[in-house]
PDB file of C-alpha atoms and ligand atoms in Angstrom:
ATOM      1  CA  MET A   3     -18.044 -13.130  22.817  1.00  0.00           C
ATOM      2  CA  ARG A   4     -19.155 -15.757  20.346  1.00  0.00           C
ATOM      3  CA  PHE A   5     -16.671 -16.647  17.657  1.00  0.00           C
ATOM      4  CA  GLU A   6     -18.971 -15.617  14.821  1.00  0.00           C
ATOM      5  CA  GLU A   7     -19.340 -12.127  16.277  1.00  0.00           C
ATOM      6  CA  ARG A   8     -15.652 -11.468  15.881  1.00  0.00           C
ATOM      7  CA  VAL A   9     -14.550  -9.498  12.852  1.00  0.00           C
ATOM      8  CA  VAL A  10     -10.867 -10.110  13.482  1.00  0.00           C
ATOM      9  CA  PRO A  11      -9.405 -13.304  14.966  1.00  0.00           C
ATOM     10  CA  THR A  12      -7.233 -12.526  17.959  1.00  0.00           C
ATOM     11  CA  ILE A  13      -4.426 -14.375  19.685  1.00  0.00           C
ATOM     12  CA  LYS A  14      -3.648 -14.240  23.367  1.00  0.00           C
ATOM     13  CA  ILE A  15       0.064 -14.005  24.114  1.00  0.00           C
ATOM     14  CA  GLY A  16       0.678 -14.048  27.859  1.00  0.00           C
ATOM     15  CA  ASP A  17      -1.590 -11.326  29.168  1.00  0.00           C
ATOM     16  CA  CYS A  18      -1.645  -9.428  25.900  1.00  0.00           C
ATOM     17  CA  LEU A  19      -4.148  -9.694  23.118  1.00  0.00           C
ATOM     18  CA  LEU A  20      -2.653  -9.652  19.638  1.00  0.00           C
ATOM     19  CA  VAL A  21      -4.999  -8.277  16.994  1.00  0.00           C
ATOM     20  CA  PRO A  22      -3.668  -8.820  13.474  1.00  0.00           C
ATOM     21  CA  ILE A  23      -5.872  -6.702  11.220  1.00  0.00           C
ATOM     22  CA  GLN A  24      -5.952  -8.348   7.823  1.00  0.00           C
ATOM     23  CA  ILE A  25      -9.179  -7.013   6.419  1.00  0.00           C
ATOM     24  CA  ASP A  26     -10.183  -3.773   4.795  1.00  0.00           C
ATOM     25  CA  LEU A  27     -11.301  -1.463   7.572  1.00  0.00           C
ATOM     26  CA  ASP A  28     -14.585  -0.103   6.338  1.00  0.00           C
ATOM     27  CA  ASP A  29     -16.641   1.931   8.761  1.00  0.00           C
ATOM     28  CA  ARG A  30     -18.813  -0.871  10.001  1.00  0.00           C
ATOM     29  CA  THR A  31     -15.861  -3.213  10.437  1.00  0.00           C
ATOM     30  CA  VAL A  32     -13.902  -0.708  12.463  1.00  0.00           C
ATOM     31  CA  GLU A  33     -16.917  -0.175  14.732  1.00  0.00           C
ATOM     32  CA  GLN A  34     -17.435  -3.914  15.126  1.00  0.00           C
ATOM     33  CA  LEU A  35     -13.753  -4.284  15.890  1.00  0.00           C
ATOM     34  CA  GLN A  36     -14.064  -1.716  18.658  1.00  0.00           C
ATOM     35  CA  ALA A  37     -16.984  -3.592  20.237  1.00  0.00           C
ATOM     36  CA  GLN A  38     -15.172  -6.900  19.866  1.00  0.00           C
ATOM     37  CA  LEU A  39     -12.009  -5.636  21.516  1.00  0.00           C
ATOM     38  CA  LEU A  40     -13.813  -4.114  24.481  1.00  0.00           C
ATOM     39  CA  ALA A  41     -15.650  -7.401  25.013  1.00  0.00           C
ATOM     40  CA  GLU A  42     -12.440  -9.380  24.745  1.00  0.00           C
ATOM     41  CA  ILE A  43     -10.603  -7.086  27.167  1.00  0.00           C
ATOM     42  CA  GLN A  44     -13.281  -7.750  29.733  1.00  0.00           C
ATOM     43  CA  GLU A  45     -13.526 -11.448  29.039  1.00  0.00           C
ATOM     44  CA  LYS A  46      -9.836 -12.273  28.809  1.00  0.00           C
ATOM     45  CA  ARG A  47      -8.577  -9.721  31.352  1.00  0.00           C
ATOM     46  CA  VAL A  48      -5.647  -8.774  29.182  1.00  0.00           C
ATOM     47  CA  ARG A  49      -3.191  -6.066  30.176  1.00  0.00           C
ATOM     48  CA  ALA A  50      -2.698  -4.775  26.651  1.00  0.00           C
ATOM     49  CA  ILE A  51      -4.058  -5.029  23.167  1.00  0.00           C
ATOM     50  CA  ILE A  52      -1.650  -4.932  20.259  1.00  0.00           C
ATOM     51  CA  LEU A  53      -3.109  -3.837  16.941  1.00  0.00           C
ATOM     52  CA  ASP A  54      -0.951  -5.112  14.117  1.00  0.00           C
ATOM     53  CA  VAL A  55      -1.784  -3.033  11.018  1.00  0.00           C
ATOM     54  CA  ARG A  56       0.907  -4.327   8.677  1.00  0.00           C
ATOM     55  CA  MET A  57      -1.764  -5.398   6.182  1.00  0.00           C
ATOM     56  CA  VAL A  58      -3.797  -2.198   6.361  1.00  0.00           C
ATOM     57  CA  ASP A  59      -3.169   0.057   3.393  1.00  0.00           C
ATOM     58  CA  VAL A  60      -5.484   2.978   4.177  1.00  0.00           C
ATOM     59  CA  ILE A  61      -5.988   4.644   7.548  1.00  0.00           C
ATOM     60  CA  ASP A  62      -8.175   7.722   7.178  1.00  0.00           C
ATOM     61  CA  SER A  63      -9.530  10.202   9.705  1.00  0.00           C
ATOM     62  CA  TYR A  64     -12.487   8.111  10.794  1.00  0.00           C
ATOM     63  CA  ILE A  65     -10.480   4.922  11.209  1.00  0.00           C
ATOM     64  CA  SER A  66      -7.880   6.909  13.178  1.00  0.00           C
ATOM     65  CA  TYR A  67     -10.576   8.449  15.328  1.00  0.00           C
ATOM     66  CA  THR A  68     -12.141   5.079  16.101  1.00  0.00           C
ATOM     67  CA  LEU A  69      -8.824   3.398  16.889  1.00  0.00           C
ATOM     68  CA  SER A  70      -7.867   6.256  19.226  1.00  0.00           C
ATOM     69  CA  GLU A  71     -11.286   6.103  20.846  1.00  0.00           C
ATOM     70  CA  THR A  72     -10.916   2.346  21.317  1.00  0.00           C
ATOM     71  CA  ALA A  73      -7.552   2.931  22.995  1.00  0.00           C
ATOM     72  CA  ALA A  74      -9.116   5.521  25.322  1.00  0.00           C
ATOM     73  CA  MET A  75     -11.888   3.081  26.245  1.00  0.00           C
ATOM     74  CA  ALA A  76      -9.380   0.285  26.795  1.00  0.00           C
ATOM     75  CA  ARG A  77      -7.407   2.553  29.108  1.00  0.00           C
ATOM     76  CA  LEU A  78     -10.514   3.163  31.172  1.00  0.00           C
ATOM     77  CA  MET A  79     -10.720  -0.596  31.540  1.00  0.00           C
ATOM     78  CA  GLY A  80      -7.119  -0.747  32.736  1.00  0.00           C
ATOM     79  CA  CYS A  81      -5.742  -1.971  29.452  1.00  0.00           C
ATOM     80  CA  GLN A  82      -3.074  -0.404  27.274  1.00  0.00           C
ATOM     81  CA  ALA A  83      -3.265  -0.214  23.502  1.00  0.00           C
ATOM     82  CA  VAL A  84      -0.348  -0.417  21.109  1.00  0.00           C
ATOM     83  CA  ILE A  85      -0.393  -0.107  17.349  1.00  0.00           C
ATOM     84  CA  CYS A  86       2.409  -1.624  15.338  1.00  0.00           C
ATOM     85  CA  GLY A  87       3.490  -2.218  11.774  1.00  0.00           C
ATOM     86  CA  ILE A  88       2.160   0.968  10.185  1.00  0.00           C
ATOM     87  CA  GLN A  89       3.198   0.849   6.520  1.00  0.00           C
ATOM     88  CA  PRO A  90       5.564   3.635   5.376  1.00  0.00           C
ATOM     89  CA  ALA A  91       3.017   4.999   2.875  1.00  0.00           C
ATOM     90  CA  VAL A  92       0.336   5.027   5.574  1.00  0.00           C
ATOM     91  CA  ALA A  93       2.684   6.763   8.015  1.00  0.00           C
ATOM     92  CA  LEU A  94       3.460   9.374   5.378  1.00  0.00           C
ATOM     93  CA  THR A  95      -0.239   9.965   4.723  1.00  0.00           C
ATOM     94  CA  LEU A  96      -1.116  10.190   8.413  1.00  0.00           C
ATOM     95  CA  ALA A  97       1.753  12.605   9.020  1.00  0.00           C
ATOM     96  CA  GLN A  98       0.742  14.788   6.094  1.00  0.00           C
ATOM     97  CA  MET A  99      -2.832  14.931   7.351  1.00  0.00           C
ATOM     98  CA  GLY A 100      -1.551  15.700  10.834  1.00  0.00           C
ATOM     99  CA  ILE A 101      -3.183  12.676  12.433  1.00  0.00           C
ATOM    100  CA  GLU A 102      -1.608  11.748  15.757  1.00  0.00           C
ATOM    101  CA  LEU A 103      -3.298   8.484  16.772  1.00  0.00           C
ATOM    102  CA  ARG A 104      -3.913   9.756  20.268  1.00  0.00           C
ATOM    103  CA  ASN A 105      -4.033   7.342  23.198  1.00  0.00           C
ATOM    104  CA  LEU A 106      -2.186   4.677  21.251  1.00  0.00           C
ATOM    105  CA  MET A 107       1.388   3.666  21.885  1.00  0.00           C
ATOM    106  CA  VAL A 108       3.252   3.078  18.669  1.00  0.00           C
ATOM    107  CA  ALA A 109       5.680   0.235  18.083  1.00  0.00           C
ATOM    108  CA  ARG A 110       7.801  -0.831  15.131  1.00  0.00           C
ATOM    109  CA  ASP A 111       6.773  -4.451  15.191  1.00  0.00           C
ATOM    110  CA  LEU A 112       5.285  -7.116  17.383  1.00  0.00           C
ATOM    111  CA  GLU A 113       8.475  -7.700  19.337  1.00  0.00           C
ATOM    112  CA  HIS A 114       8.780  -3.998  20.083  1.00  0.00           C
ATOM    113  CA  ALA A 115       5.091  -3.853  21.032  1.00  0.00           C
ATOM    114  CA  LEU A 116       5.461  -6.697  23.518  1.00  0.00           C
ATOM    115  CA  ALA A 117       8.478  -4.951  25.036  1.00  0.00           C
ATOM    116  CA  LEU A 118       6.470  -1.750  25.515  1.00  0.00           C
ATOM    117  CA  VAL A 119       3.656  -3.206  27.579  1.00  0.00           C
TER     118      VAL A 119
ATOM    119  CA  MET B   7     -21.452  28.411  -6.270  1.00  0.00           C
ATOM    120  CA  GLU B   8     -18.298  30.424  -6.073  1.00  0.00           C
ATOM    121  CA  GLY B   9     -17.777  32.488  -9.212  1.00  0.00           C
ATOM    122  CA  GLU B  10     -18.419  31.780 -12.871  1.00  0.00           C
ATOM    123  CA  ARG B  11     -15.643  29.259 -13.296  1.00  0.00           C
ATOM    124  CA  ASP B  12     -17.067  27.001 -10.660  1.00  0.00           C
ATOM    125  CA  LYS B  13     -20.567  27.353 -12.026  1.00  0.00           C
ATOM    126  CA  ARG B  14     -19.396  26.328 -15.459  1.00  0.00           C
ATOM    127  CA  GLY B  15     -17.093  23.654 -14.065  1.00  0.00           C
ATOM    128  CA  LEU B  16     -19.916  22.079 -12.161  1.00  0.00           C
ATOM    129  CA  MET B  17     -22.132  21.817 -15.240  1.00  0.00           C
ATOM    130  CA  ASP B  18     -19.278  20.546 -17.385  1.00  0.00           C
ATOM    131  CA  ILE B  19     -18.814  17.428 -15.312  1.00  0.00           C
ATOM    132  CA  GLN B  20     -20.080  14.445 -17.282  1.00  0.00           C
ATOM    133  CA  GLU B  21     -20.020  10.965 -15.800  1.00  0.00           C
ATOM    134  CA  GLU B  22     -19.156   9.367 -19.143  1.00  0.00           C
ATOM    135  CA  ASP B  23     -15.862  11.267 -19.249  1.00  0.00           C
ATOM    136  CA  PHE B  24     -14.571   9.326 -16.236  1.00  0.00           C
ATOM    137  CA  ASP B  25     -12.853   5.956 -15.985  1.00  0.00           C
ATOM    138  CA  VAL B  26     -14.566   5.062 -12.753  1.00  0.00           C
ATOM    139  CA  VAL B  27     -17.904   6.180 -11.325  1.00  0.00           C
ATOM    140  CA  VAL B  28     -18.887   4.981  -7.859  1.00  0.00           C
ATOM    141  CA  ARG B  29     -22.297   5.807  -6.507  1.00  0.00           C
ATOM    142  CA  ILE B  30     -22.219   6.414  -2.776  1.00  0.00           C
ATOM    143  CA  SER B  31     -25.370   5.421  -0.944  1.00  0.00           C
ATOM    144  CA  ARG B  32     -24.268   2.791   1.553  1.00  0.00           C
ATOM    145  CA  GLU B  33     -21.387   2.653   3.982  1.00  0.00           C
ATOM    146  CA  ASP B  34     -19.746  -0.126   1.951  1.00  0.00           C
ATOM    147  CA  ASP B  35     -19.490   2.206  -1.020  1.00  0.00           C
ATOM    148  CA  ILE B  36     -16.802   4.193   0.825  1.00  0.00           C
ATOM    149  CA  ALA B  37     -14.472   1.192   0.816  1.00  0.00           C
ATOM    150  CA  ILE B  38     -15.398   0.412  -2.797  1.00  0.00           C
ATOM    151  CA  ALA B  39     -14.546   3.959  -3.916  1.00  0.00           C
ATOM    152  CA  ARG B  40     -11.232   3.812  -2.126  1.00  0.00           C
ATOM    153  CA  GLN B  41     -10.357   0.441  -3.710  1.00  0.00           C
ATOM    154  CA  MET B  42     -11.229   1.746  -7.179  1.00  0.00           C
ATOM    155  CA  ALA B  43      -9.081   4.840  -6.640  1.00  0.00           C
ATOM    156  CA  LYS B  44      -6.196   2.721  -5.495  1.00  0.00           C
ATOM    157  CA  GLN B  45      -6.444   0.455  -8.518  1.00  0.00           C
ATOM    158  CA  LEU B  46      -6.628   3.343 -10.977  1.00  0.00           C
ATOM    159  CA  ALA B  47      -3.667   5.163  -9.436  1.00  0.00           C
ATOM    160  CA  GLN B  48      -1.651   1.937  -9.475  1.00  0.00           C
ATOM    161  CA  GLU B  49      -2.472   1.379 -13.137  1.00  0.00           C
ATOM    162  CA  ALA B  50      -1.361   4.931 -13.901  1.00  0.00           C
ATOM    163  CA  GLY B  51       2.011   4.129 -12.365  1.00  0.00           C
ATOM    164  CA  PHE B  52       1.822   6.260  -9.231  1.00  0.00           C
ATOM    165  CA  SER B  53       4.200   5.491  -6.374  1.00  0.00           C
ATOM    166  CA  LEU B  54       2.850   3.512  -3.424  1.00  0.00           C
ATOM    167  CA  ALA B  55       2.987   6.660  -1.293  1.00  0.00           C
ATOM    168  CA  ASP B  56       0.861   8.584  -3.786  1.00  0.00           C
ATOM    169  CA  VAL B  57      -1.524   5.671  -4.348  1.00  0.00           C
ATOM    170  CA  THR B  58      -2.110   5.657  -0.595  1.00  0.00           C
ATOM    171  CA  LYS B  59      -2.652   9.422  -0.470  1.00  0.00           C
ATOM    172  CA  ILE B  60      -5.163   9.300  -3.325  1.00  0.00           C
ATOM    173  CA  ALA B  61      -7.021   6.349  -1.788  1.00  0.00           C
ATOM    174  CA  THR B  62      -7.143   8.123   1.571  1.00  0.00           C
ATOM    175  CA  ALA B  63      -8.425  11.333  -0.024  1.00  0.00           C
ATOM    176  CA  VAL B  64     -11.173   9.390  -1.817  1.00  0.00           C
ATOM    177  CA  SER B  65     -12.090   7.720   1.449  1.00  0.00           C
ATOM    178  CA  GLU B  66     -12.562  11.138   3.087  1.00  0.00           C
ATOM    179  CA  LEU B  67     -14.624  12.552   0.221  1.00  0.00           C
ATOM    180  CA  ALA B  68     -16.804   9.454  -0.035  1.00  0.00           C
ATOM    181  CA  ARG B  69     -17.420   9.470   3.695  1.00  0.00           C
ATOM    182  CA  ASN B  70     -18.423  13.118   3.638  1.00  0.00           C
ATOM    183  CA  ILE B  71     -20.969  12.317   0.926  1.00  0.00           C
ATOM    184  CA  TYR B  72     -22.346   9.384   2.894  1.00  0.00           C
ATOM    185  CA  ARG B  73     -22.456  11.301   6.162  1.00  0.00           C
ATOM    186  CA  TYR B  74     -23.695  14.709   5.120  1.00  0.00           C
ATOM    187  CA  ALA B  75     -25.531  14.165   1.841  1.00  0.00           C
ATOM    188  CA  GLN B  76     -26.446  10.457   2.207  1.00  0.00           C
ATOM    189  CA  THR B  77     -26.005   9.928  -1.540  1.00  0.00           C
ATOM    190  CA  GLY B  78     -23.714  11.204  -4.234  1.00  0.00           C
ATOM    191  CA  VAL B  79     -21.079  10.088  -6.651  1.00  0.00           C
ATOM    192  CA  ILE B  80     -17.294   9.759  -6.805  1.00  0.00           C
ATOM    193  CA  MET B  81     -15.792   9.983 -10.280  1.00  0.00           C
ATOM    194  CA  ILE B  82     -12.162   9.260 -11.037  1.00  0.00           C
ATOM    195  CA  ARG B  83     -10.140   9.596 -14.221  1.00  0.00           C
ATOM    196  CA  LYS B  84      -6.609   9.535 -15.515  1.00  0.00           C
ATOM    197  CA  GLN B  85      -5.644  12.529 -17.571  1.00  0.00           C
ATOM    198  CA  TYR B  86      -2.613  12.863 -19.788  1.00  0.00           C
ATOM    199  CA  GLN B  87      -1.686  16.480 -20.313  1.00  0.00           C
ATOM    200  CA  GLU B  88       1.977  15.886 -20.940  1.00  0.00           C
ATOM    201  CA  THR B  89       3.247  12.595 -22.239  1.00  0.00           C
ATOM    202  CA  ASN B  90       4.059  10.078 -19.543  1.00  0.00           C
ATOM    203  CA  ASN B  91       2.997  12.381 -16.756  1.00  0.00           C
ATOM    204  CA  PRO B  92      -0.561  11.459 -15.937  1.00  0.00           C
ATOM    205  CA  THR B  93      -2.798  13.154 -13.421  1.00  0.00           C
ATOM    206  CA  VAL B  94      -5.468  11.424 -11.400  1.00  0.00           C
ATOM    207  CA  GLN B  95      -8.529  13.587 -10.955  1.00  0.00           C
ATOM    208  CA  VAL B  96     -11.202  12.830  -8.385  1.00  0.00           C
ATOM    209  CA  VAL B  97     -14.581  14.554  -8.426  1.00  0.00           C
ATOM    210  CA  ALA B  98     -17.032  14.159  -5.552  1.00  0.00           C
ATOM    211  CA  VAL B  99     -20.546  15.443  -6.223  1.00  0.00           C
ATOM    212  CA  ASP B 100     -23.634  15.429  -4.075  1.00  0.00           C
ATOM    213  CA  ARG B 101     -26.971  17.170  -3.922  1.00  0.00           C
ATOM    214  CA  GLY B 102     -26.970  17.262  -0.174  1.00  0.00           C
ATOM    215  CA  PRO B 103     -27.459  20.171   2.217  1.00  0.00           C
ATOM    216  CA  GLY B 104     -24.380  22.080   1.021  1.00  0.00           C
ATOM    217  CA  ILE B 105     -21.867  23.931   3.191  1.00  0.00           C
ATOM    218  CA  GLU B 106     -22.685  27.364   4.513  1.00  0.00           C
ATOM    219  CA  ASP B 107     -19.186  28.529   5.379  1.00  0.00           C
ATOM    220  CA  LEU B 108     -16.480  26.917   3.267  1.00  0.00           C
ATOM    221  CA  ASP B 109     -13.597  28.582   5.112  1.00  0.00           C
ATOM    222  CA  LEU B 110     -14.882  27.151   8.340  1.00  0.00           C
ATOM    223  CA  ALA B 111     -15.445  23.669   6.870  1.00  0.00           C
ATOM    224  CA  LEU B 112     -11.876  23.659   5.582  1.00  0.00           C
ATOM    225  CA  ARG B 113     -10.436  24.609   8.934  1.00  0.00           C
ATOM    226  CA  ARG B 114      -8.605  21.794  10.654  1.00  0.00           C
ATOM    227  CA  GLY B 115     -10.571  20.451  13.561  1.00  0.00           C
ATOM    228  CA  TYR B 116     -13.879  21.998  12.551  1.00  0.00           C
ATOM    229  CA  THR B 117     -16.670  19.453  12.498  1.00  0.00           C
ATOM    230  CA  THR B 118     -20.437  19.324  12.789  1.00  0.00           C
ATOM    231  CA  HIS B 119     -20.324  15.581  13.322  1.00  0.00           C
ATOM    232  CA  GLU B 120     -19.796  13.777  16.591  1.00  0.00           C
ATOM    233  CA  ARG B 121     -16.983  11.254  16.798  1.00  0.00           C
ATOM    234  CA  SER B 122     -14.872  13.080  14.255  1.00  0.00           C
ATOM    235  CA  LEU B 123     -11.511  14.736  14.081  1.00  0.00           C
ATOM    236  CA  GLY B 124     -12.749  17.352  11.601  1.00  0.00           C
ATOM    237  CA  ILE B 125      -9.699  16.943   9.420  1.00  0.00           C
ATOM    238  CA  GLY B 126     -11.181  15.276   6.342  1.00  0.00           C
ATOM    239  CA  LEU B 127     -11.317  18.231   3.950  1.00  0.00           C
ATOM    240  CA  SER B 128      -8.165  19.937   5.212  1.00  0.00           C
ATOM    241  CA  GLY B 129      -6.411  16.569   5.019  1.00  0.00           C
ATOM    242  CA  VAL B 130      -7.522  15.997   1.428  1.00  0.00           C
ATOM    243  CA  LYS B 131      -6.193  19.430   0.539  1.00  0.00           C
ATOM    244  CA  ARG B 132      -2.810  18.560   1.968  1.00  0.00           C
ATOM    245  CA  LEU B 133      -2.638  15.136   0.345  1.00  0.00           C
ATOM    246  CA  MET B 134      -3.462  16.292  -3.175  1.00  0.00           C
ATOM    247  CA  ASP B 135      -1.775  18.770  -5.552  1.00  0.00           C
ATOM    248  CA  SER B 136      -4.899  20.749  -6.273  1.00  0.00           C
ATOM    249  CA  PHE B 137      -8.166  21.178  -4.438  1.00  0.00           C
ATOM    250  CA  GLU B 138     -11.323  22.995  -5.487  1.00  0.00           C
ATOM    251  CA  ILE B 139     -14.624  23.057  -3.699  1.00  0.00           C
ATOM    252  CA  ALA B 140     -17.942  24.612  -4.623  1.00  0.00           C
ATOM    253  CA  SER B 141     -21.000  24.400  -2.454  1.00  0.00           C
ATOM    254  CA  LYS B 142     -24.383  25.998  -2.135  1.00  0.00           C
ATOM    255  CA  VAL B 143     -26.771  25.534   0.730  1.00  0.00           C
ATOM    256  CA  GLY B 144     -29.761  23.508  -0.394  1.00  0.00           C
ATOM    257  CA  VAL B 145     -28.137  22.593  -3.704  1.00  0.00           C
ATOM    258  CA  GLY B 146     -25.100  20.467  -2.960  1.00  0.00           C
ATOM    259  CA  THR B 147     -21.359  20.210  -2.895  1.00  0.00           C
ATOM    260  CA  THR B 148     -18.711  19.462  -5.497  1.00  0.00           C
ATOM    261  CA  VAL B 149     -15.077  18.800  -4.698  1.00  0.00           C
ATOM    262  CA  VAL B 150     -12.449  18.419  -7.433  1.00  0.00           C
ATOM    263  CA  VAL B 151      -8.949  17.257  -6.542  1.00  0.00           C
ATOM    264  CA  GLU B 152      -5.955  16.220  -8.596  1.00  0.00           C
ATOM    265  CA  LYS B 153      -2.630  14.579  -8.131  1.00  0.00           C
ATOM    266  CA  ARG B 154       0.180  14.511 -10.693  1.00  0.00           C
ATOM    267  CA  ARG B 155       2.417  11.527 -11.021  1.00  0.00           C
ATOM    268  CA  ARG B 156       5.855  12.383  -9.762  1.00  0.00           C
ATOM    269  CA  LYS B 157       8.795  11.794 -12.044  1.00  0.00           C
ATOM    270  CA  PHE B 158      11.421   9.765 -10.233  1.00  0.00           C
TER     271      PHE B 158
HETATM  272  N1  ATP C  14     -20.416  16.897   1.196  1.00  0.00           N
HETATM  273  C1  ATP C  14     -20.736  17.679   2.230  1.00  0.00           C
HETATM  274  N2  ATP C  14     -21.996  18.183   2.355  1.00  0.00           N
HETATM  275  C2  ATP C  14     -22.322  18.968   3.410  1.00  0.00           C
HETATM  276  N3  ATP C  14     -21.476  19.309   4.393  1.00  0.00           N
HETATM  277  C3  ATP C  14     -20.215  18.841   4.336  1.00  0.00           C
HETATM  278  C4  ATP C  14     -19.779  18.004   3.251  1.00  0.00           C
HETATM  279  N4  ATP C  14     -18.474  17.705   3.445  1.00  0.00           N
HETATM  280  C5  ATP C  14     -18.108  18.326   4.597  1.00  0.00           C
HETATM  281  N5  ATP C  14     -19.143  19.002   5.132  1.00  0.00           N
HETATM  282  C6  ATP C  14     -19.123  19.845   6.343  1.00  0.00           C
HETATM  283  O1  ATP C  14     -17.790  20.280   6.579  1.00  0.00           O
HETATM  284  C7  ATP C  14     -17.328  19.837   7.861  1.00  0.00           C
HETATM  285  C8  ATP C  14     -15.860  19.485   7.794  1.00  0.00           C
HETATM  286  O2  ATP C  14     -15.669  18.339   6.972  1.00  0.00           O
HETATM  287  P1  ATP C  14     -14.386  17.425   7.195  1.00  0.00           P
HETATM  288  O3  ATP C  14     -14.470  16.273   6.250  1.00  0.00           O
HETATM  289  O4  ATP C  14     -13.176  18.293   7.138  1.00  0.00           O
HETATM  290  O5  ATP C  14     -14.519  16.941   8.703  1.00  0.00           O
HETATM  291  P2  ATP C  14     -15.560  15.921   9.336  1.00  0.00           P
HETATM  292  O6  ATP C  14     -16.233  15.141   8.249  1.00  0.00           O
HETATM  293  O7  ATP C  14     -16.435  16.683  10.234  1.00  0.00           O
HETATM  294  O8  ATP C  14     -14.623  14.953  10.196  1.00  0.00           O
HETATM  295  P3  ATP C  14     -13.581  13.860   9.644  1.00  0.00           P
HETATM  296  O9  ATP C  14     -13.569  13.982   8.146  1.00  0.00           O
HETATM  297  O10 ATP C  14     -12.268  14.208  10.245  1.00  0.00           O
HETATM  298  O11 ATP C  14     -14.083  12.546  10.101  1.00  0.00           O
HETATM  299  C9  ATP C  14     -18.226  18.691   8.231  1.00  0.00           C
HETATM  300  O12 ATP C  14     -18.336  18.508   9.629  1.00  0.00           O
HETATM  301  C10 ATP C  14     -19.569  19.104   7.589  1.00  0.00           C
HETATM  302  O13 ATP C  14     -20.250  20.011   8.413  1.00  0.00           O
HETATM  303 MG1   MG C  15     -15.058  14.221   6.748  1.00  0.00          MG
END
């Protein structure tokens, strides 16, 4: 994947791909992110992707759906997906809406995420 | 629409009475509406948790407009009924296809859209203090939601 096609810069740590999301996840961005991650999983042969959402202040139903779908796709490619750093206010909102973030493993922080995979 | 109150309510809504009016016609407008909501709720002194809930609710309503009606408008205002206890009111209006069965649309998990959880409207209802919806097939949909600032 060409650098300019990436919406989020990623970092490879061992055989994991760290994805620090530091932009507002509008619908197009979240779809581009999904395509980018699937391409990077194939290219870099990583065992897991770690989505760090510390900087994300809104996760709504569509973003949740797309992240869960990405995790399901990753799994079909033999790759695990972990989400970490969900802000307390975002966790509260997700819980109140009853959103489960299916297919994603959840970690407290990066260290915890790396220990999970 | 549902009953006289809603009929009147729908006609009473004037854009100029709102602090923020965001026209929804492109996908980017969803993120803009949610940013505006966040800013307004912050200015009104809402807690971070409530700012996030309001922004998330606006995101859902704006996306529904974009998806099902293509265009519409999100209007947001601060209201001060009692001193120091403001309410944020969000009104989402479109002249889209309307919703045939409101009970069904409000049911968790019900969706007519692919790649969806079908929890937008039911989620908004849970996140906000009040929720009203009026819709008529072929005419459009109006959703009015409010959240009071909590006293700490
Ligand atoms: N503004 C609208 N105009 C017409 N139909 C609507 C509108 N908003 C919602 N609907 C209908 O109500 C259904 C439920 O809406 P809701 O927002 O709860 O879920 P969704 O949009 O299908 O999925 P999600 O919001 O979880 O991504 C929609 O699938 C659609 O059929
Ligand atoms: Mg929706």
